[in-house]
PDB file of C-alpha atoms and ligand atoms in Angstrom:
ATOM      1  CA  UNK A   1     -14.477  11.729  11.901  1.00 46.00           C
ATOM      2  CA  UNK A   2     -13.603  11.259   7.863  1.00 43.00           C
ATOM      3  CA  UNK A   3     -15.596  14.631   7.129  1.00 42.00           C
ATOM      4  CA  UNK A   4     -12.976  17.006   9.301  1.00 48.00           C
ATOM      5  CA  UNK A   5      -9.968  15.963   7.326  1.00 51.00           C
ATOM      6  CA  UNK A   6      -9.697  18.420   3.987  1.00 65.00           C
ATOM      7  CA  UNK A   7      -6.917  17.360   2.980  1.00 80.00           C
ATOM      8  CA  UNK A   8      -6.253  14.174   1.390  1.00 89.00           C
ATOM      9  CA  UNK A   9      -4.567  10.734   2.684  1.00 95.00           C
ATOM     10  CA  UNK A  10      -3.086   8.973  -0.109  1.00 96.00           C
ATOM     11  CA  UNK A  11      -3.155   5.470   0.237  1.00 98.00           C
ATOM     12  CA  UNK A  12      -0.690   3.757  -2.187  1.00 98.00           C
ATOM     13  CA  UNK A  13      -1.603  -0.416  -2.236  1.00 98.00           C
ATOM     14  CA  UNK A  14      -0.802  -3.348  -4.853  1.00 98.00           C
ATOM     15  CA  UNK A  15       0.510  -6.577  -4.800  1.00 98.00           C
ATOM     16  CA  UNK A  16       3.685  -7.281  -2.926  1.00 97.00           C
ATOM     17  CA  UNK A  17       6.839  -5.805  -4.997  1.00 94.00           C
ATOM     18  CA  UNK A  18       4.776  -3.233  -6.642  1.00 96.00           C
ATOM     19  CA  UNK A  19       7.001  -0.620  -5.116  1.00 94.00           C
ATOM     20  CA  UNK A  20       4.629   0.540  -2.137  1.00 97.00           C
ATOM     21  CA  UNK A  21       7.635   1.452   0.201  1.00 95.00           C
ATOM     22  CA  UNK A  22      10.059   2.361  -2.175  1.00 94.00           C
ATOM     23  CA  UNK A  23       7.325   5.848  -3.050  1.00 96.00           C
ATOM     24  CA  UNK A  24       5.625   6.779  -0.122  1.00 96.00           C
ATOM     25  CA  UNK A  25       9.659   7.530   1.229  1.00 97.00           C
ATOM     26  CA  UNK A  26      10.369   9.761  -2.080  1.00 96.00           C
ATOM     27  CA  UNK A  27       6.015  10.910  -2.377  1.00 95.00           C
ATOM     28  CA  UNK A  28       6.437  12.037   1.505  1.00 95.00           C
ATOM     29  CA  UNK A  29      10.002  13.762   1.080  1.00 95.00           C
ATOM     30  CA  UNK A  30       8.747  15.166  -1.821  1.00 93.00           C
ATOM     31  CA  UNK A  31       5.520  16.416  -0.284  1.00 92.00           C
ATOM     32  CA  UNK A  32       7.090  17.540   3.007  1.00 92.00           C
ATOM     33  CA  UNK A  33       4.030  15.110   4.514  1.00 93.00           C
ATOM     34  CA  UNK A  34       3.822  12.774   6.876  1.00 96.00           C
ATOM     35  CA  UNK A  35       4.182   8.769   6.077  1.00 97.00           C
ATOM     36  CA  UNK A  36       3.231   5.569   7.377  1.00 98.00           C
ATOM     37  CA  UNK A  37       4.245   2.322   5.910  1.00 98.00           C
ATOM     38  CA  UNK A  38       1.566  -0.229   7.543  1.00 98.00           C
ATOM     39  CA  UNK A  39       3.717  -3.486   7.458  1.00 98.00           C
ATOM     40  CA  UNK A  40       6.603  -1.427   9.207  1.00 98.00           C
ATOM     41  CA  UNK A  41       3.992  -0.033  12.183  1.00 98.00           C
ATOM     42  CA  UNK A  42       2.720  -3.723  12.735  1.00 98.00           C
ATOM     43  CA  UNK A  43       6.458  -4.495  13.263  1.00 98.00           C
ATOM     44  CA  UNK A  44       6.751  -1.701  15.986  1.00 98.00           C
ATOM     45  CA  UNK A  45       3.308  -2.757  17.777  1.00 98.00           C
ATOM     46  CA  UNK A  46       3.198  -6.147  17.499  1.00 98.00           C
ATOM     47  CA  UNK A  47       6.885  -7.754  16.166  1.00 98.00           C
ATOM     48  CA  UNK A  48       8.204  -9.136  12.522  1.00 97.00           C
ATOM     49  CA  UNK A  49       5.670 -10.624  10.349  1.00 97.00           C
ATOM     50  CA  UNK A  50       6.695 -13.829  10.019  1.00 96.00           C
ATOM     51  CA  UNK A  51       6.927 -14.303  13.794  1.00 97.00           C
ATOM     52  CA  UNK A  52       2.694 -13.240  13.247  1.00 98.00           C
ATOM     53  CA  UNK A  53       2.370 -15.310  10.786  1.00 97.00           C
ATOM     54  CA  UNK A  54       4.113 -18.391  12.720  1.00 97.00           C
ATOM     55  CA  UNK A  55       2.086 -17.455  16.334  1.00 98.00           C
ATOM     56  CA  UNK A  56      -1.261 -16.993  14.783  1.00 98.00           C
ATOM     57  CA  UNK A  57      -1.504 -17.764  11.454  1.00 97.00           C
ATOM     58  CA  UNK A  58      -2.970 -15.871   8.419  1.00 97.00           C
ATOM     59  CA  UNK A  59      -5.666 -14.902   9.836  1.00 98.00           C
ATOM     60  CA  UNK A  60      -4.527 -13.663  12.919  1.00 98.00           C
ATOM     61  CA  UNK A  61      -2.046 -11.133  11.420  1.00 98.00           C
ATOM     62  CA  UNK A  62      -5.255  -9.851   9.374  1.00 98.00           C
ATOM     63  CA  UNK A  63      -6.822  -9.078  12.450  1.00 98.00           C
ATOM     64  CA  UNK A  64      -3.562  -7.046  13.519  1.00 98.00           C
ATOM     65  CA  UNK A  65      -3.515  -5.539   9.863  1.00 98.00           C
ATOM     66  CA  UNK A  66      -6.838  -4.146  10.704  1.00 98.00           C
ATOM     67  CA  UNK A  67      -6.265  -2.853  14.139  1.00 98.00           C
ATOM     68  CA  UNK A  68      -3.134  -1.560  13.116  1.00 98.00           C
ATOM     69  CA  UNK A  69      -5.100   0.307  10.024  1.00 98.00           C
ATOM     70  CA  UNK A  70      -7.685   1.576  12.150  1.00 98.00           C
ATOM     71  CA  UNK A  71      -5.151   3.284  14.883  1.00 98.00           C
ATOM     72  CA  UNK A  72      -3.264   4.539  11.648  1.00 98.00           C
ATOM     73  CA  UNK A  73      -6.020   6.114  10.061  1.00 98.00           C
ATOM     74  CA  UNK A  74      -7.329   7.456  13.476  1.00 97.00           C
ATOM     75  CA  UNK A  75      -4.137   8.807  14.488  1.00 96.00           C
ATOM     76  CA  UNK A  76      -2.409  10.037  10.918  1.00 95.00           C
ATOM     77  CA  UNK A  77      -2.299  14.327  10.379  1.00 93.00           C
ATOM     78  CA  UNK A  78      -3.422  15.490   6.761  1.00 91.00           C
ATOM     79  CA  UNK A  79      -2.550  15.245   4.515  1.00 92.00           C
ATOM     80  CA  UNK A  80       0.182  12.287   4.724  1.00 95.00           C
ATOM     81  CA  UNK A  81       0.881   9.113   2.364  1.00 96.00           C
ATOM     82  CA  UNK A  82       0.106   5.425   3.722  1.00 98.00           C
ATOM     83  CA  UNK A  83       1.660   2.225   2.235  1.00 98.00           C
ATOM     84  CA  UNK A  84      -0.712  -0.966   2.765  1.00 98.00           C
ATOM     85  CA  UNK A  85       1.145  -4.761   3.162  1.00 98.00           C
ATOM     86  CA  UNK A  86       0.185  -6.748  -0.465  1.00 98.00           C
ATOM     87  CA  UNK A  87      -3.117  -7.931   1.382  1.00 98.00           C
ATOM     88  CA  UNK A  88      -4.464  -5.438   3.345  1.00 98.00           C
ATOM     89  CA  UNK A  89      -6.878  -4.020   0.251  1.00 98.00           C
ATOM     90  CA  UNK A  90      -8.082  -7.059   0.237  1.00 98.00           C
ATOM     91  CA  UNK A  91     -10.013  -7.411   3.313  1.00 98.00           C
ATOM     92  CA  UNK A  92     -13.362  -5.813   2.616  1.00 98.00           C
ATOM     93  CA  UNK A  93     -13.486  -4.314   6.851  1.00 98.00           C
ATOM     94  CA  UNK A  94     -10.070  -2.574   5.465  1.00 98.00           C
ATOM     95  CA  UNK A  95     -11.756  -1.323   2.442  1.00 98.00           C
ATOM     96  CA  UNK A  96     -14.718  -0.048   4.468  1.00 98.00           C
ATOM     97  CA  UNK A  97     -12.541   1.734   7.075  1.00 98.00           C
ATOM     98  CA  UNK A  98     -10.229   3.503   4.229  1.00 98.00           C
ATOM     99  CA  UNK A  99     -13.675   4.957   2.747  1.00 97.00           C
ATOM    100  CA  UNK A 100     -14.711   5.833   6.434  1.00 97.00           C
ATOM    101  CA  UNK A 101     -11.935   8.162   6.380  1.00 96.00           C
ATOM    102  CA  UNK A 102     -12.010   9.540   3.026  1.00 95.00           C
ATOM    103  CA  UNK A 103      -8.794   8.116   1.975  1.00 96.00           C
ATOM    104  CA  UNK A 104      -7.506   8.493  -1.533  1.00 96.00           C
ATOM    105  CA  UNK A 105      -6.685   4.952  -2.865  1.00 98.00           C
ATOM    106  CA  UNK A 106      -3.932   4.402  -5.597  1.00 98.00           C
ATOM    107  CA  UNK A 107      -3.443   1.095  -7.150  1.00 98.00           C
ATOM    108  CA  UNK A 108       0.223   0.342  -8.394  1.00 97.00           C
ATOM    109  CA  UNK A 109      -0.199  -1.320 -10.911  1.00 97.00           C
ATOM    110  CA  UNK A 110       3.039  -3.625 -12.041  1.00 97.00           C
ATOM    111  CA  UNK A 111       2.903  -6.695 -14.371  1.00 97.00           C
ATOM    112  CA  UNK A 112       3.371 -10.588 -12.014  1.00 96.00           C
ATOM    113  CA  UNK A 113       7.001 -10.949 -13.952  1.00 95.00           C
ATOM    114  CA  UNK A 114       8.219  -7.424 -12.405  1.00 94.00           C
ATOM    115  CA  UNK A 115       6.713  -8.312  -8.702  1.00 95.00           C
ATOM    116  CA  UNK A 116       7.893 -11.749  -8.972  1.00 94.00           C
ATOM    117  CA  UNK A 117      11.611 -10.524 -10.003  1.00 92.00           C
ATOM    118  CA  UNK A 118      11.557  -8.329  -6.929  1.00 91.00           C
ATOM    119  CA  UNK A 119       9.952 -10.531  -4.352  1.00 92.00           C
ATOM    120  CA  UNK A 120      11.519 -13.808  -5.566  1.00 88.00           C
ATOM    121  CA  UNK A 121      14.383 -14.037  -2.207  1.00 86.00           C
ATOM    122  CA  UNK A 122      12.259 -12.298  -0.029  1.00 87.00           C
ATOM    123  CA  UNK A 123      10.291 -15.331   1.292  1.00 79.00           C
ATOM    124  CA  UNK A 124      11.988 -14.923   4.427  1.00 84.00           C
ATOM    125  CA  UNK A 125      10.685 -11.249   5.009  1.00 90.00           C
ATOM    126  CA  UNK A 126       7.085 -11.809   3.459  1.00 92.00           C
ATOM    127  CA  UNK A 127       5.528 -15.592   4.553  1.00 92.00           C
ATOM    128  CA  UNK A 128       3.230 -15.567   1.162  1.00 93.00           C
ATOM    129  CA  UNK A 129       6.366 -16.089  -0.822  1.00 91.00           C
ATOM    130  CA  UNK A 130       7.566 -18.316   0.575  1.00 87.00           C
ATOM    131  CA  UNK A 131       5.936 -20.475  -1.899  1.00 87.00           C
ATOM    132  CA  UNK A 132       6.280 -19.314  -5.001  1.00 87.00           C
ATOM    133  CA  UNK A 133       4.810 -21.669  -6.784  1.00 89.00           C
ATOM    134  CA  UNK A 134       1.302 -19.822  -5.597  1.00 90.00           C
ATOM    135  CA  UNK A 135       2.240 -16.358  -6.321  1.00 93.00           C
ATOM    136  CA  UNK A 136       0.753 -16.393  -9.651  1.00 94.00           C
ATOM    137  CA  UNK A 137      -2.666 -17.651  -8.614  1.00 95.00           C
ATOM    138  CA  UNK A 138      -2.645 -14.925  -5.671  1.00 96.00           C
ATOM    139  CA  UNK A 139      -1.685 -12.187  -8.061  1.00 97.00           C
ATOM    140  CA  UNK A 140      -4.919 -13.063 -10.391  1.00 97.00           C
ATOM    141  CA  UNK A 141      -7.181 -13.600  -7.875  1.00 97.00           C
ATOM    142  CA  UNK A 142      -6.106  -9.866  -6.512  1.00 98.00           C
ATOM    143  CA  UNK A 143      -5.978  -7.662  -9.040  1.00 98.00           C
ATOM    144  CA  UNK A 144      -9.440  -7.422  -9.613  1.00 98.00           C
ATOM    145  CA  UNK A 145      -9.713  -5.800  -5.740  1.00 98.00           C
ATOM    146  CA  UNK A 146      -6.591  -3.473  -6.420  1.00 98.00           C
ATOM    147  CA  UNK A 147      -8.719  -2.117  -9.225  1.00 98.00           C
ATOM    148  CA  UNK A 148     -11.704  -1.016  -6.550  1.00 98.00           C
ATOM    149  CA  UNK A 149      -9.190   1.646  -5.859  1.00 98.00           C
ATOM    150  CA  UNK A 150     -10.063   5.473  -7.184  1.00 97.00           C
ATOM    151  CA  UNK A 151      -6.907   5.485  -9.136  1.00 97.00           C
ATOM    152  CA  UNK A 152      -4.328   2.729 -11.341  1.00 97.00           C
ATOM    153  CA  UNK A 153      -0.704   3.649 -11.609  1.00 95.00           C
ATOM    154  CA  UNK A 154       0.984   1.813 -14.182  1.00 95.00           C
ATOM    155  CA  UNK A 155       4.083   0.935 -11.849  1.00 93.00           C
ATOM    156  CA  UNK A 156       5.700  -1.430 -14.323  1.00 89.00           C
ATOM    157  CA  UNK A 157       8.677   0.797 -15.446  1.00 81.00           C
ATOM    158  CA  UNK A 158      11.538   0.029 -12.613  1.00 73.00           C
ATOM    159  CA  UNK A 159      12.405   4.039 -12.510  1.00 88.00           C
ATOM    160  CA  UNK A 160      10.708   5.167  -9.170  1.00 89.00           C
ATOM    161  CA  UNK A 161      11.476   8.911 -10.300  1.00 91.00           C
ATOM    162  CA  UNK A 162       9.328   8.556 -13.042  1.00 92.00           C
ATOM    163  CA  UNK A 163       6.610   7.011 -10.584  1.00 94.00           C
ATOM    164  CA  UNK A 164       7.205   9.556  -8.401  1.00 95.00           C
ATOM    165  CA  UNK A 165       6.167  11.999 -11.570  1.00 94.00           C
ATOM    166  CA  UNK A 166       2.840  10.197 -12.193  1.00 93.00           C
ATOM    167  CA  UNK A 167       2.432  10.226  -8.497  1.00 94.00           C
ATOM    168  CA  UNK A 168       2.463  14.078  -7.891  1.00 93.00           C
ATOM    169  CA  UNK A 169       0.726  15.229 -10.772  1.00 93.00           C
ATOM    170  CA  UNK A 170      -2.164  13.288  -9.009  1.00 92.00           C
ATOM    171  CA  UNK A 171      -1.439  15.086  -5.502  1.00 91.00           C
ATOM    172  CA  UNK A 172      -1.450  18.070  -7.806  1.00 89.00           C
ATOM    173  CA  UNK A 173      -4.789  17.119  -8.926  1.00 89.00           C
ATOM    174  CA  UNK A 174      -6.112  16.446  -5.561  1.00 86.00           C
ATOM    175  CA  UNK A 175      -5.391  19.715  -4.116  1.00 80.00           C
ATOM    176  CA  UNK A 176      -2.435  18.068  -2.044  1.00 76.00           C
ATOM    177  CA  UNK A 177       0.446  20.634  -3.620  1.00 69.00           C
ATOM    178  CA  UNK A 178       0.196  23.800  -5.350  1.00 58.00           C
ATOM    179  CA  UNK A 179       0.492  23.501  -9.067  1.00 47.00           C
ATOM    180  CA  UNK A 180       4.260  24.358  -9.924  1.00 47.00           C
ATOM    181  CA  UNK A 181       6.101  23.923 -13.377  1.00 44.00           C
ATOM    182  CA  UNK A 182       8.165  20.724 -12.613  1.00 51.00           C
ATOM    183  CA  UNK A 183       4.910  18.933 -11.757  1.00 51.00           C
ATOM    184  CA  UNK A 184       2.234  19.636 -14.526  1.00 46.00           C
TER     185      UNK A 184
HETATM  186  C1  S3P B 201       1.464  -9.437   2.357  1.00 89.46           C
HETATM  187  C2  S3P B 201       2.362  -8.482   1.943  1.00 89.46           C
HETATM  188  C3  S3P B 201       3.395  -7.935   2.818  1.00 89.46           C
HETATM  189  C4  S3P B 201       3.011  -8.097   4.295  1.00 89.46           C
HETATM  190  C5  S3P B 201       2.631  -9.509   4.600  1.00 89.46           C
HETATM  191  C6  S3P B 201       1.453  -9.981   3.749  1.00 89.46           C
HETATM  192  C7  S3P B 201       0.437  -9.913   1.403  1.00 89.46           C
HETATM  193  O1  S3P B 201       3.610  -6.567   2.520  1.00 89.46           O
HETATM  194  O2  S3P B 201       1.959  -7.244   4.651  1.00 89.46           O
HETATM  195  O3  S3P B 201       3.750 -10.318   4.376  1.00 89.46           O
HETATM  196  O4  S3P B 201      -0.545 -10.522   1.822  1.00 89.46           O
HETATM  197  O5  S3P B 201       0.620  -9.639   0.185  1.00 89.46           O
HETATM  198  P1  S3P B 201       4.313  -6.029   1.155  1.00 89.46           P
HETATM  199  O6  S3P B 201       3.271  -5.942   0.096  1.00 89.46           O
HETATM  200  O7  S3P B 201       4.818  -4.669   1.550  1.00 89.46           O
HETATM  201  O8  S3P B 201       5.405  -6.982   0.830  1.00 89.46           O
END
């Protein structure tokens, strides 16, 4: 399985508002690779997340996270870039499957005042804000997982082209793109 694929999956994960979405759209253009954004597949496969969260709870949207990571993974060319949902790391099975398949795991790092700025009316789209009186405690008790990742991004700076920099100098480093001027 993991061993066949030379080149490198680059799995970008953090807490929600980190700016997950936002770069695998400008890493994948920028690559010419293909991208998945996890949250968005569950949507296709299964329906909106809320509606998830409503029928089945926490839990049960885990569950779908997984599956939905494990057909992902299974069916993804290399190399390509992957967004995980604000959770997904976070579930040891995910972690597990994601070193199964050699993946390449970036944390984006941003501070709890930038993700809370850009989450803070999204409680609609993303059930765990909803309450943001929690967020705080969430974030803390996280960031020690998003650190098991091979690689920290500090994604604090609200300029995604400069993210986008930091971002391909690592695919540069991983074999992903040939060395060229702009990116060393
Ligand atoms: C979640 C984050 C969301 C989505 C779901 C759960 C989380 O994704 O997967 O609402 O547990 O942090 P984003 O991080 O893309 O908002």
């Amino acid at each position: 399985m993991s061993n066949e694929h030379a080149a490198p999956l680059l799995v970008l994960l953090g807490f929600m508002g980190a700016g997950k979405t936002t770069l695998i759209h400008l890493l994948s253009k920028h690559l010419g690779c293909p991208l998945v954004d996890l949250d968005d597949a569950i949507v296709a496969h299964h329906g909106p997340i809320p509606e998830l969260f409503r029928q089945h709870g926490e839990p049960g949207f885990r569950q779908i996270e997984h599956q939905q990571l494990e057909q992902t993974l299974a069916e993804l060319p290399r190399p390509a870039v992957l967004a995980l949902g604000g959770g997904a790391f976070l579930q040891a099975e995910n972690r597990a499957l994601l070193e199964r398949y050699q993946a390449v795991t970036i944390f984006l790092d941003v501070p709890f005042e930038v993700a809370m700025e850009r989450i803070r009316d999204t409680g609609a789209e993303r059930p765990l804000a909803a309450d943001l009186s929690r967020l705080r405690d969430l974030y803390e008790a996280r960031c020690p997982i998003y650190l098991q990742a091979q690689h920290r991004i500090d994604a604090g700076t609200s300029d995604p082209e400069h993210l986008l920099t930091e971002l391909v100098r690592l695919a540069v480093r991983l074999g992903v793109v040939a060395a060229t001027r702009d990116t060393l």
